[in-house]
CSV table of C-alpha atoms in Angstrom, one decimal:
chain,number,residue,atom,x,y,z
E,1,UNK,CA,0.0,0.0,0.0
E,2,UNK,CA,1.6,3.5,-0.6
E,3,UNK,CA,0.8,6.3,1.8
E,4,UNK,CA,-2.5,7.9,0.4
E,5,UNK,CA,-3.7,4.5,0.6
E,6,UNK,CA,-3.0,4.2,4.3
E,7,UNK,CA,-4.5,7.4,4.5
E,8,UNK,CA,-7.6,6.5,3.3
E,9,UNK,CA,-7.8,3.6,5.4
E,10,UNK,CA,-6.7,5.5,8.5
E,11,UNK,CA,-9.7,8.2,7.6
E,12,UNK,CA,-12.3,5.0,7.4
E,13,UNK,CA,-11.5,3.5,10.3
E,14,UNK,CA,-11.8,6.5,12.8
E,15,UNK,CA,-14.8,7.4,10.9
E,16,UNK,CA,-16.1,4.0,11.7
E,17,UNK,CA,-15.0,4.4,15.6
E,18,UNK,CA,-16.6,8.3,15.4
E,19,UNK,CA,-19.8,6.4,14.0
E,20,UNK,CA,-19.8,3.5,16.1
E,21,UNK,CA,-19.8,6.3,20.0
E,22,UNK,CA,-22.5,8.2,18.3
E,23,UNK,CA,-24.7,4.9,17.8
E,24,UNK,CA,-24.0,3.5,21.3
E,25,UNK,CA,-25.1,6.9,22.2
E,26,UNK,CA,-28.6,6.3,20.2
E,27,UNK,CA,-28.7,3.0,21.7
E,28,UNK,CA,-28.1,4.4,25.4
E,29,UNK,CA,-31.3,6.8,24.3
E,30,UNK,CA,-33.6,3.4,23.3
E,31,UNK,CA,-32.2,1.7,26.9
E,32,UNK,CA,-33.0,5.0,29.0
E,33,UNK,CA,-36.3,5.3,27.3
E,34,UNK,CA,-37.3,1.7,28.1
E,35,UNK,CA,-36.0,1.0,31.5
E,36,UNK,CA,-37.0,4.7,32.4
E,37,UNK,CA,-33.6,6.1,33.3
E,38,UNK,CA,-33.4,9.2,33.8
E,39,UNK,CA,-29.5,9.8,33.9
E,40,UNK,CA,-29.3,7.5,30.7
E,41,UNK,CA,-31.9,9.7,29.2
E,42,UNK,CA,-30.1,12.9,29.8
E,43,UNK,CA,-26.7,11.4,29.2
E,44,UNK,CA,-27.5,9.6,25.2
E,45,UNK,CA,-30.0,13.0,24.2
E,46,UNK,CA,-27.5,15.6,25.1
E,47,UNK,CA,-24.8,12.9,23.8
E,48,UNK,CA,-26.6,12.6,20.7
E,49,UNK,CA,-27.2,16.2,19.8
E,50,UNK,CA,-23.4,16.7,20.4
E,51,UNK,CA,-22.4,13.8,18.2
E,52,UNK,CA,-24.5,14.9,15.3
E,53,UNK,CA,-24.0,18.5,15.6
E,54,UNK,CA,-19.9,17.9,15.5
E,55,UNK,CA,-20.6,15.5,12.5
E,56,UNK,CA,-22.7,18.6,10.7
E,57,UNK,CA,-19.5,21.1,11.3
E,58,UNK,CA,-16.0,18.0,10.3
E,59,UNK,CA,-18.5,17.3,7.4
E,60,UNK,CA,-19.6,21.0,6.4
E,61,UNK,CA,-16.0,21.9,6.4
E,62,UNK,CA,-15.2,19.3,3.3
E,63,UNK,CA,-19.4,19.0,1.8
E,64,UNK,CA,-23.0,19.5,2.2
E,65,UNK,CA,-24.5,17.6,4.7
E,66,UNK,CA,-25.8,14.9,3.3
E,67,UNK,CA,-25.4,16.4,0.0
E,68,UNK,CA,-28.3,19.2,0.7
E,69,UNK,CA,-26.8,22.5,-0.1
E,70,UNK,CA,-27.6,24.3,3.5
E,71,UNK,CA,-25.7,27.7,3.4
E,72,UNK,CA,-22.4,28.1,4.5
E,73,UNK,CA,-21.3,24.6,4.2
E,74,UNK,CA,-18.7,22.9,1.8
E,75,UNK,CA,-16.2,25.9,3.3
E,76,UNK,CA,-13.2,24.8,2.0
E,77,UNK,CA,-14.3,24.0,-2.0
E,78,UNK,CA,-16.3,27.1,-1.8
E,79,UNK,CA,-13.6,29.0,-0.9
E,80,UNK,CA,-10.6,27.2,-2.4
E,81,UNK,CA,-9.4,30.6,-4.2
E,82,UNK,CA,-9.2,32.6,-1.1
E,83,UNK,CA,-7.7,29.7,0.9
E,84,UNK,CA,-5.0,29.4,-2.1
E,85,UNK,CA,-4.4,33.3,-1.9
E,86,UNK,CA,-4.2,33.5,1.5
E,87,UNK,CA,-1.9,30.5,1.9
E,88,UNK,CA,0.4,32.0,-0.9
E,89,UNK,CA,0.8,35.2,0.8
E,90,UNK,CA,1.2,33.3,4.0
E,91,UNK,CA,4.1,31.0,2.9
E,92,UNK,CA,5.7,34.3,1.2
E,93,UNK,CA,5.0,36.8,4.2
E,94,UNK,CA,6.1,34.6,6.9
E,95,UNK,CA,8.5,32.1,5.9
E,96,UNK,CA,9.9,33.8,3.1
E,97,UNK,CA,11.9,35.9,5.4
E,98,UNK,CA,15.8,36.4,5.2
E,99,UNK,CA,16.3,36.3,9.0
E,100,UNK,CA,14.6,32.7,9.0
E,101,UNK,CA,15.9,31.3,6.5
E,102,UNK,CA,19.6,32.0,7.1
E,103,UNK,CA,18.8,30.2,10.8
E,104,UNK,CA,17.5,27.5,8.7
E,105,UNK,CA,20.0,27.0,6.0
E,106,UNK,CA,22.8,27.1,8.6
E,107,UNK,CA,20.9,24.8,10.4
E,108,UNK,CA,20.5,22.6,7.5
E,109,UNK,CA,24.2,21.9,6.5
E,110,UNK,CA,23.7,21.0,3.0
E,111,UNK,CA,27.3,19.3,2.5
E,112,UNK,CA,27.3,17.4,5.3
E,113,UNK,CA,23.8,16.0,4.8
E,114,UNK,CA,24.4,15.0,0.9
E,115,UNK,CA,27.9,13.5,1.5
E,116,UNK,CA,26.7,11.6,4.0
E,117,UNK,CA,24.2,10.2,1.4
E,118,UNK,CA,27.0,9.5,-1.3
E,119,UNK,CA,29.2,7.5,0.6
E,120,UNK,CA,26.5,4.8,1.8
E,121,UNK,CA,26.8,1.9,-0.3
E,122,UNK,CA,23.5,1.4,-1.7
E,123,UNK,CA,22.7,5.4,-3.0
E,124,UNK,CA,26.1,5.2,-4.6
E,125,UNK,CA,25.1,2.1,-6.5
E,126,UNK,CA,20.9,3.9,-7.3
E,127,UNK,CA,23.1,6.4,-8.9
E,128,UNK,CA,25.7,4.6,-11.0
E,129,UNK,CA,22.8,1.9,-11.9
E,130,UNK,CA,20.7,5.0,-13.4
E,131,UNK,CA,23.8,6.8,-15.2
E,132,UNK,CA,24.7,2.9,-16.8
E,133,UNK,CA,21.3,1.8,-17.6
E,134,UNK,CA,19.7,5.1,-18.7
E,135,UNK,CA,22.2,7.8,-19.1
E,136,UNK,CA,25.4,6.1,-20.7
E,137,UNK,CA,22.9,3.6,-23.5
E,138,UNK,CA,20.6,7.0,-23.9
E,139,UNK,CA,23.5,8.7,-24.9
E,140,UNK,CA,25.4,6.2,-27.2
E,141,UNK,CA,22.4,5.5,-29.1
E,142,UNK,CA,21.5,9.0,-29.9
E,143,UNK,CA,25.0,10.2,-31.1
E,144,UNK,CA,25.2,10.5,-34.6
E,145,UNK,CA,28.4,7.7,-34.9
E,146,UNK,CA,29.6,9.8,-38.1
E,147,UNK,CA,29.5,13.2,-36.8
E,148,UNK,CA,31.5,11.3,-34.0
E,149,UNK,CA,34.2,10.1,-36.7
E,150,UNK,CA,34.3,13.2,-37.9
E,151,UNK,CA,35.1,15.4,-34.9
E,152,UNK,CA,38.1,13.0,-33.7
E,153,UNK,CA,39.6,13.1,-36.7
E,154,UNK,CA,39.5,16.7,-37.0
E,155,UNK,CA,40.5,17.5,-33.5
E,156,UNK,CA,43.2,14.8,-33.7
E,157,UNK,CA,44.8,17.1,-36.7
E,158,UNK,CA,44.2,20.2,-34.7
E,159,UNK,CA,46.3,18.5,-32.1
E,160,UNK,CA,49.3,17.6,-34.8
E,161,UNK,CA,49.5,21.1,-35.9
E,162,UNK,CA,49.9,22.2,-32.4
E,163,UNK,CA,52.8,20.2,-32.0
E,164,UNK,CA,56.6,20.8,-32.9
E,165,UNK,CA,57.3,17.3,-34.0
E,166,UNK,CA,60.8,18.3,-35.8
E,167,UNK,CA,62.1,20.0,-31.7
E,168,UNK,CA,61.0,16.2,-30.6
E,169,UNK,CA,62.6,14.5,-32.9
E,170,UNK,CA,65.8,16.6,-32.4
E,171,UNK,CA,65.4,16.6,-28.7
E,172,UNK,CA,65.6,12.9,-29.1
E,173,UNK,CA,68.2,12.5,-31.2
E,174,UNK,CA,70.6,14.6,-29.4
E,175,UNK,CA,70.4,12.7,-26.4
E,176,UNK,CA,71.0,9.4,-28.1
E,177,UNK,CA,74.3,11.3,-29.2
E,178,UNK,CA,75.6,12.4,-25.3
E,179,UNK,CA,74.7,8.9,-24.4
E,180,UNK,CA,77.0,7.7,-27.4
E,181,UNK,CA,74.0,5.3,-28.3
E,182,UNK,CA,74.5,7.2,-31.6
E,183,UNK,CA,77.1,5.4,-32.5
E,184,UNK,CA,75.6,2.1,-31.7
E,185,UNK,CA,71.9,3.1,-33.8
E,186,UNK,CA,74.6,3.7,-36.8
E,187,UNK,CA,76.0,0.6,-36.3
E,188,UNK,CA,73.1,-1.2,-36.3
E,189,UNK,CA,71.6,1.1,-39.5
E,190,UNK,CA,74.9,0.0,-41.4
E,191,UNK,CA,74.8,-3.5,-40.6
E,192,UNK,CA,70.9,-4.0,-41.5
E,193,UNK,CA,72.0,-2.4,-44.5
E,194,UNK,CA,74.5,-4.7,-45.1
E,195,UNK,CA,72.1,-7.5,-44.4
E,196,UNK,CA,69.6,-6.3,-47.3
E,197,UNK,CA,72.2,-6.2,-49.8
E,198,UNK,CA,73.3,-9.6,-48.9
E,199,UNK,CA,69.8,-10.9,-49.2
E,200,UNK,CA,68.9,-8.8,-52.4
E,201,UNK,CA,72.3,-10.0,-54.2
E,202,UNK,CA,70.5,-11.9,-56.9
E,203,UNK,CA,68.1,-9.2,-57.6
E,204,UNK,CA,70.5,-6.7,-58.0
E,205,UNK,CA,72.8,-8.7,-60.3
E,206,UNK,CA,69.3,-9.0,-62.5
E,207,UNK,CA,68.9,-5.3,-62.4
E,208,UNK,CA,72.7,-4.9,-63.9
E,209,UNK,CA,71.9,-7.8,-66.3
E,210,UNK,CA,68.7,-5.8,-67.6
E,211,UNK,CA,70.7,-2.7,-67.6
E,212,UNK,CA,74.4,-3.7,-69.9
E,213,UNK,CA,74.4,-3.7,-73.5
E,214,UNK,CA,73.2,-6.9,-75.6
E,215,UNK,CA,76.5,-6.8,-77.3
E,216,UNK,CA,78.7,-7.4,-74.4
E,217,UNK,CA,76.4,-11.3,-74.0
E,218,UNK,CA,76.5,-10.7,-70.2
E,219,UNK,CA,80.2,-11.2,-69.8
E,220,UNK,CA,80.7,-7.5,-68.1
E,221,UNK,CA,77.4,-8.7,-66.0
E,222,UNK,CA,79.3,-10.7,-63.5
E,223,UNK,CA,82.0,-8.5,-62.8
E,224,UNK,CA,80.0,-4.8,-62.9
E,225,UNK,CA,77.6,-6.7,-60.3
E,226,UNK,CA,80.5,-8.0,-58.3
E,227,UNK,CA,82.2,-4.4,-58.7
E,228,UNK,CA,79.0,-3.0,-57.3
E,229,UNK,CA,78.6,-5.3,-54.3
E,230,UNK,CA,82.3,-5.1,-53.4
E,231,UNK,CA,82.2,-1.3,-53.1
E,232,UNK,CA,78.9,-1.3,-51.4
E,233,UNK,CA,80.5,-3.7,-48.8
E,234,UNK,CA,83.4,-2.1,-48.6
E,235,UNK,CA,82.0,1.4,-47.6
E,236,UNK,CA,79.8,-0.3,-45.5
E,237,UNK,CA,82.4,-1.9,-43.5
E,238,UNK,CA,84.3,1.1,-43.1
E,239,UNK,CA,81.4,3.0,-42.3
E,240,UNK,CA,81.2,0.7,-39.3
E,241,UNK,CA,84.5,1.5,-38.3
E,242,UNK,CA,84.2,4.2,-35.4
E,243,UNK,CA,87.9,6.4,-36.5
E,244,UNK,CA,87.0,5.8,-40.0
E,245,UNK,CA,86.6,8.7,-42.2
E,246,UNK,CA,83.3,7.7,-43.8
E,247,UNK,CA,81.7,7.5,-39.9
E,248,UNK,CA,83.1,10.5,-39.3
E,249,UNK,CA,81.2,12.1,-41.8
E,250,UNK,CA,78.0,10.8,-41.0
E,251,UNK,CA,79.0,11.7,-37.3
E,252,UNK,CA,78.9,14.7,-38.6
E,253,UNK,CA,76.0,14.9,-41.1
E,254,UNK,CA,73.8,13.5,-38.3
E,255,UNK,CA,75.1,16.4,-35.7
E,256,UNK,CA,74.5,19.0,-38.3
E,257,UNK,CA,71.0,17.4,-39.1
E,258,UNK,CA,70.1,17.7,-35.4
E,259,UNK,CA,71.2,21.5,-35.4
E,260,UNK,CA,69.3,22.6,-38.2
E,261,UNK,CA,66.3,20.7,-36.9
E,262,UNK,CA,66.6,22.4,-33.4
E,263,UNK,CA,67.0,26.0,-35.1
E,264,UNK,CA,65.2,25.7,-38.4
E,265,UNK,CA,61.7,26.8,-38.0
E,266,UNK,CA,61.6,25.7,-41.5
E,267,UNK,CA,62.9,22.2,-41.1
E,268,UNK,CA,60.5,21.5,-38.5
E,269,UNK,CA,57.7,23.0,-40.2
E,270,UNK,CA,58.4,20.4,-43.4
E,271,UNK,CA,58.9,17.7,-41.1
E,272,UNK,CA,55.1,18.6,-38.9
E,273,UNK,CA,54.0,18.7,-42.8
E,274,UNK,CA,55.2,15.2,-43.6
E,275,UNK,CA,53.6,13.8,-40.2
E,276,UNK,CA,51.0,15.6,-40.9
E,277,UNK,CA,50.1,14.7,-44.3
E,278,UNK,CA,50.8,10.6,-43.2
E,279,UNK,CA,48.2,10.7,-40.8
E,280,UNK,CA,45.7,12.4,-44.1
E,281,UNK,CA,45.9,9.4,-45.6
E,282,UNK,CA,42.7,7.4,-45.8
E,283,UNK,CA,43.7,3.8,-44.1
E,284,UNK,CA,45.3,6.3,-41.3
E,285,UNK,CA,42.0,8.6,-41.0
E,286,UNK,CA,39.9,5.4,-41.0
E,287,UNK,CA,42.1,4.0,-38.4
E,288,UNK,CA,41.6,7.2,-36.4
E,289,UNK,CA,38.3,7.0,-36.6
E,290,UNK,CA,37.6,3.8,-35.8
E,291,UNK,CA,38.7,4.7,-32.1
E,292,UNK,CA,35.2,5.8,-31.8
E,293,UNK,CA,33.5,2.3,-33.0
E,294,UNK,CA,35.9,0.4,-30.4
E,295,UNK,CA,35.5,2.6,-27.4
E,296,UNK,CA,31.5,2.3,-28.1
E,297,UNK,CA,31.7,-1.5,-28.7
E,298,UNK,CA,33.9,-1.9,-25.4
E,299,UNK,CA,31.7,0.5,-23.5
E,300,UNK,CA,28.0,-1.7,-24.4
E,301,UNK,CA,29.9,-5.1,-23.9
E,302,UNK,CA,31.1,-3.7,-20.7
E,303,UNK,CA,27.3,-2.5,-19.8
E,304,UNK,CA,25.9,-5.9,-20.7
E,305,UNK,CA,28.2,-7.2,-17.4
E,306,UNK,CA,25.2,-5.8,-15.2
E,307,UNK,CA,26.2,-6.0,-11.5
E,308,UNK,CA,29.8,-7.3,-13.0
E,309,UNK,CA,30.3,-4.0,-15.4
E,310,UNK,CA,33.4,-2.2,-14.0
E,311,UNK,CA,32.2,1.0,-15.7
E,312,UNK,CA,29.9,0.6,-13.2
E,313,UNK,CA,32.3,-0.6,-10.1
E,314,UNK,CA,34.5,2.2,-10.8
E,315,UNK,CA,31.5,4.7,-10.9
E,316,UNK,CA,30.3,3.7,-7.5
E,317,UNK,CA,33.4,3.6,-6.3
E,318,UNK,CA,34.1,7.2,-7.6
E,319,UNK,CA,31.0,8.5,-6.4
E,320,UNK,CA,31.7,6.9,-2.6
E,321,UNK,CA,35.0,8.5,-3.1
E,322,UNK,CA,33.8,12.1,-3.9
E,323,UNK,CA,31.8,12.1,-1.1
E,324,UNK,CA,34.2,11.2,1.6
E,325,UNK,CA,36.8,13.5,0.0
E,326,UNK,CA,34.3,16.3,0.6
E,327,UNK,CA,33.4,15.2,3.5
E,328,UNK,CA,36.8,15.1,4.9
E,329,UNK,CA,37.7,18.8,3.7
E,330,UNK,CA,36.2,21.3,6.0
E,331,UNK,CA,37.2,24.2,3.5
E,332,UNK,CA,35.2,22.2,0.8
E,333,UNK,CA,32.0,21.9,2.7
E,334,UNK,CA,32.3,25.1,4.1
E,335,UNK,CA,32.4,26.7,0.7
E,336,UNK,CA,29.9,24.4,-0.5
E,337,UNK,CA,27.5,25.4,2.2
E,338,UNK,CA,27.8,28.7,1.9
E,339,UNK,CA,27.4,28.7,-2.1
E,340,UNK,CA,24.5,27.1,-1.6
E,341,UNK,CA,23.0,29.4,1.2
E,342,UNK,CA,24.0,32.5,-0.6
E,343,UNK,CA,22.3,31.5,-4.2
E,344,UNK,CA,19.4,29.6,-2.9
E,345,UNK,CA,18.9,32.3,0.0
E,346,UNK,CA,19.2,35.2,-3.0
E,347,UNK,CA,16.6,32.6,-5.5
E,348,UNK,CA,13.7,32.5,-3.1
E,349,UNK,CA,13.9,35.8,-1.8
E,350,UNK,CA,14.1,37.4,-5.0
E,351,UNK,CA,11.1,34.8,-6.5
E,352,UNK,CA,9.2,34.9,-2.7
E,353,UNK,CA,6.7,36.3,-4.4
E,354,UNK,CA,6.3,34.2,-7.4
E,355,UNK,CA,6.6,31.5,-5.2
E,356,UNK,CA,3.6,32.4,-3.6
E,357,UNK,CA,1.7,33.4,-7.0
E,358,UNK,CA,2.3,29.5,-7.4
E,359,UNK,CA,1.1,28.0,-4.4
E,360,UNK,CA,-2.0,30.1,-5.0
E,361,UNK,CA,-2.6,29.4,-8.5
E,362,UNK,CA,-1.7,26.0,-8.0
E,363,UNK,CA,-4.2,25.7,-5.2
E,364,UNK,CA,-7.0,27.6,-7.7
E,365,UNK,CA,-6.5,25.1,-10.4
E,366,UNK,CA,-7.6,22.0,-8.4
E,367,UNK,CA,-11.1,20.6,-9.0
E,368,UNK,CA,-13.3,21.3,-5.6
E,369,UNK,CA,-13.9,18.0,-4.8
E,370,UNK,CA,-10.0,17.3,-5.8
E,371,UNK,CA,-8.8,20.0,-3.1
E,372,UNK,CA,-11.5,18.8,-0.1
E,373,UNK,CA,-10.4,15.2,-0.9
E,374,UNK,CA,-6.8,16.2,-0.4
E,375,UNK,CA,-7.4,17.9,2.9
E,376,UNK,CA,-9.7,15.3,4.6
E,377,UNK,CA,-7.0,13.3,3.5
E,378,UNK,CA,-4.2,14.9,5.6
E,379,UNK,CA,-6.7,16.1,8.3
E,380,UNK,CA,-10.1,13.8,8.2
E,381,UNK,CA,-8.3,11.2,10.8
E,382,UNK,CA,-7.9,13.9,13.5
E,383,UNK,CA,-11.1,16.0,12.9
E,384,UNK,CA,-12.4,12.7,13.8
E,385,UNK,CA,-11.6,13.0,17.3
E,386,UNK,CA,-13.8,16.3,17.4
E,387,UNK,CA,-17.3,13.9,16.5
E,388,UNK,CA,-15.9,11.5,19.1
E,389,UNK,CA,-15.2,14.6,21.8
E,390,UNK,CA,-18.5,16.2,21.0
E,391,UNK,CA,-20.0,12.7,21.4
E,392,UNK,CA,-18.7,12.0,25.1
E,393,UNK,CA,-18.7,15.6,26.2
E,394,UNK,CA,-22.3,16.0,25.2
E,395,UNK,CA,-23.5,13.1,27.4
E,396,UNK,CA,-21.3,14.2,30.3
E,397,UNK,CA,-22.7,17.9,29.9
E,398,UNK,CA,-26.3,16.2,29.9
E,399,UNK,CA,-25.7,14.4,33.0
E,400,UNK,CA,-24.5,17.4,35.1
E,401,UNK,CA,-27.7,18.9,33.6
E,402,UNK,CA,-29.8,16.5,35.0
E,403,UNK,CA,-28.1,16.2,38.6
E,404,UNK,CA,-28.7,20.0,38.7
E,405,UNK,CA,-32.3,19.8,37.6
E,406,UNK,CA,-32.9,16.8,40.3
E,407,UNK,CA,-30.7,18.7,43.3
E,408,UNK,CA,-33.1,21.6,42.3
């Protein structure tokens, strides 16, 4: 049952118990009548007259009697537009006030009050279930996935021209030289290159073949290839050599290289452009945006988990977190009390008086029977009490009548 329903069945059952003392009072009257008792008599008539003339005012207040339209009865859905008025410039007069609502938003301690909330367990998991099952899915599934594409790719260029790539690469390259691992790369270049050539001999022979006269009938083949390979091996080994004069040249080539790139706005500029126009490419924009596609396709398998999703572990876990973290800063919660007492103390006293335009219009719209159902509702059960008072007090009252009227 939700609460109007208990309500309702609250207001029955007192009305039944109001009902139930009037009618032992009417059946006091019948016994009194019979047996000739006078006390009983008095008692159950001025009883009864009590009873029913405190049922007449609880009921006049909400209806007509008995649904006869006697004046001045149904008070409250006859005079629903005054009582929303009145209550409007009530709420907004006296409670609207600065003085009383700084003593309660000090009181209230905003911070403190919602932290607390976060860090329990179970309102830190209501919110991260809601942001993974409504929010997150909501979201995915109304993003346009192309307009998506679209923006990473053209923020992730945005991002390249921003950056010096040439300065990195120099940056990098010089301190492989003051670690002298240089020398080693070289090394390592020359005898790769060395490696090709070895495996690409038969190839290159062809390409000699293909390229000598038909007259010489290949003898010169043999030994220009040879010729070729020799020298190529040659310079390659003394390129290895680190006194040789061939390293030092490329010692020097590199270290000149590294220069320029450090202090050539121009040489860095054509290398960004190079990057730059790699990353154009269509397999490398496709790449890039296909980040979007796998970060949505990991993000709904991760959802399907349910209680198991760590996107939503990790949200209930940051949520528990951000609470304690306020929590435990004083300056925090101070400031975010008084951000909050400041602009919600400055929003209701400047609307204080559309605030109470809304309670009273509010109140005006509702259907007469609509507003007298709602306050029986909240007040019937009590105003019950007032049948079952008049009821008793009656009959007592009628006694003390009677004892008079006897003693006299």
């Amino acid at each position: 049952m939700d609460n109007s329903q208990i309500k309702k069945a609250d207001l029955t059952k007192m009305k039944s118990v109001a009902l139930s003392v009037l009618g032992g009072a009417v059946i006091c009257f019948f016994l009194g009548h019979y047996y000739k008792i006078g006390w009983l008599k008095a008692f159950s008539e001025a009883a009864m007259v009590g009873g029913i003339a405190d049922w007449f005012a609880v009921v006049a207040l909400f209806k007509h009697p008995l649904g006869i339209p006697i004046p001045h009865t149904a008070l409250i859905p006859n005079n629903k537009d005054a009582i929303g008025q009145n209550l409007g410039t009530f709420v907004s007069d006296e409670f609207l006030i600065k003085e009383k609502l700084e003593i309660k938003l000090d009181e209230f301690d905003f911070a403190t009050k919602v932290t607390n909330w976060l860090i329990e367990e179970k309102n830190a998991v209501t919110i991260s279930s809601l942001v993974v099952e409504n929010v997150i899915p909501g979201v995915l599934k109304t993003i346009d996935d192309a307009n998506v594409k679209k923006f990473i790719q053209q923020q992730f260029e945005i991002k390249l021209k921003q950056l010096n790539f040439g300065e990195w690469i120099a940056i990098g390259l010089e301190s492989l030289s003051k670690d002298d691992k240089q020398a080693q790369l070289i090394t390592n270049v020359l005898t790769i290159l060395a490696a090709e050539l070895e495996a690409n001999k038969m190839e290159i022979r062809e390409k000699v073949k293909s390229a000598t006269p038909w007259y010489t009938l290949g003898v010169a083949d043999k030994k220009i290839a040879d010729g070729v390979f020799n020298g190529l091996y040659e310079f390659l080994d003394m390129a290895k050599q680190p006194d040789s004069s061939i390293r030092k040249k490329i010692n020097l080539y590199v270290l000149n290289f590294i220069e320029e790139l450090k202090n050539s706005p121009d040489m860095q500029q054509k290398i960004t452009t190079i990057i730059i126009e790699f990353t154009q490419k269509e397999e490398v924009q496709d790449y890039i945006g296909s980040v979007w596609q796998e970060l949505k396709k990991a993000v709904l398998t991760d959802l399907e988990k349910g209680e198991e999703s760590e996107i939503k572990l990790n949200l209930t876990n940051m949520i528990r977190d951000f609470g304690s973290n306020i929590q435990n800063d004083a300056v925090m919660t101070t400031k975010i009390n008084n951000f909050i007492k400041v602009d919600l103390l400055g929003v209701l006293l400047r609307n204080k008086k559309a605030i109470g335009n809304l309670i009273a219009t509010s109140v005006q719209s509702w259907d007469k029977k609509e507003i007298a159902d709602k306050l029986e509702l909240e007040v019937g059960k009590d105003l019950q009490f007032i049948r079952i008072n008049g009821t008793v007090v009656g009959g007592i009252v009628g006694i003390v009548i009677y004892f008079v009227e006897q003693l006299m």
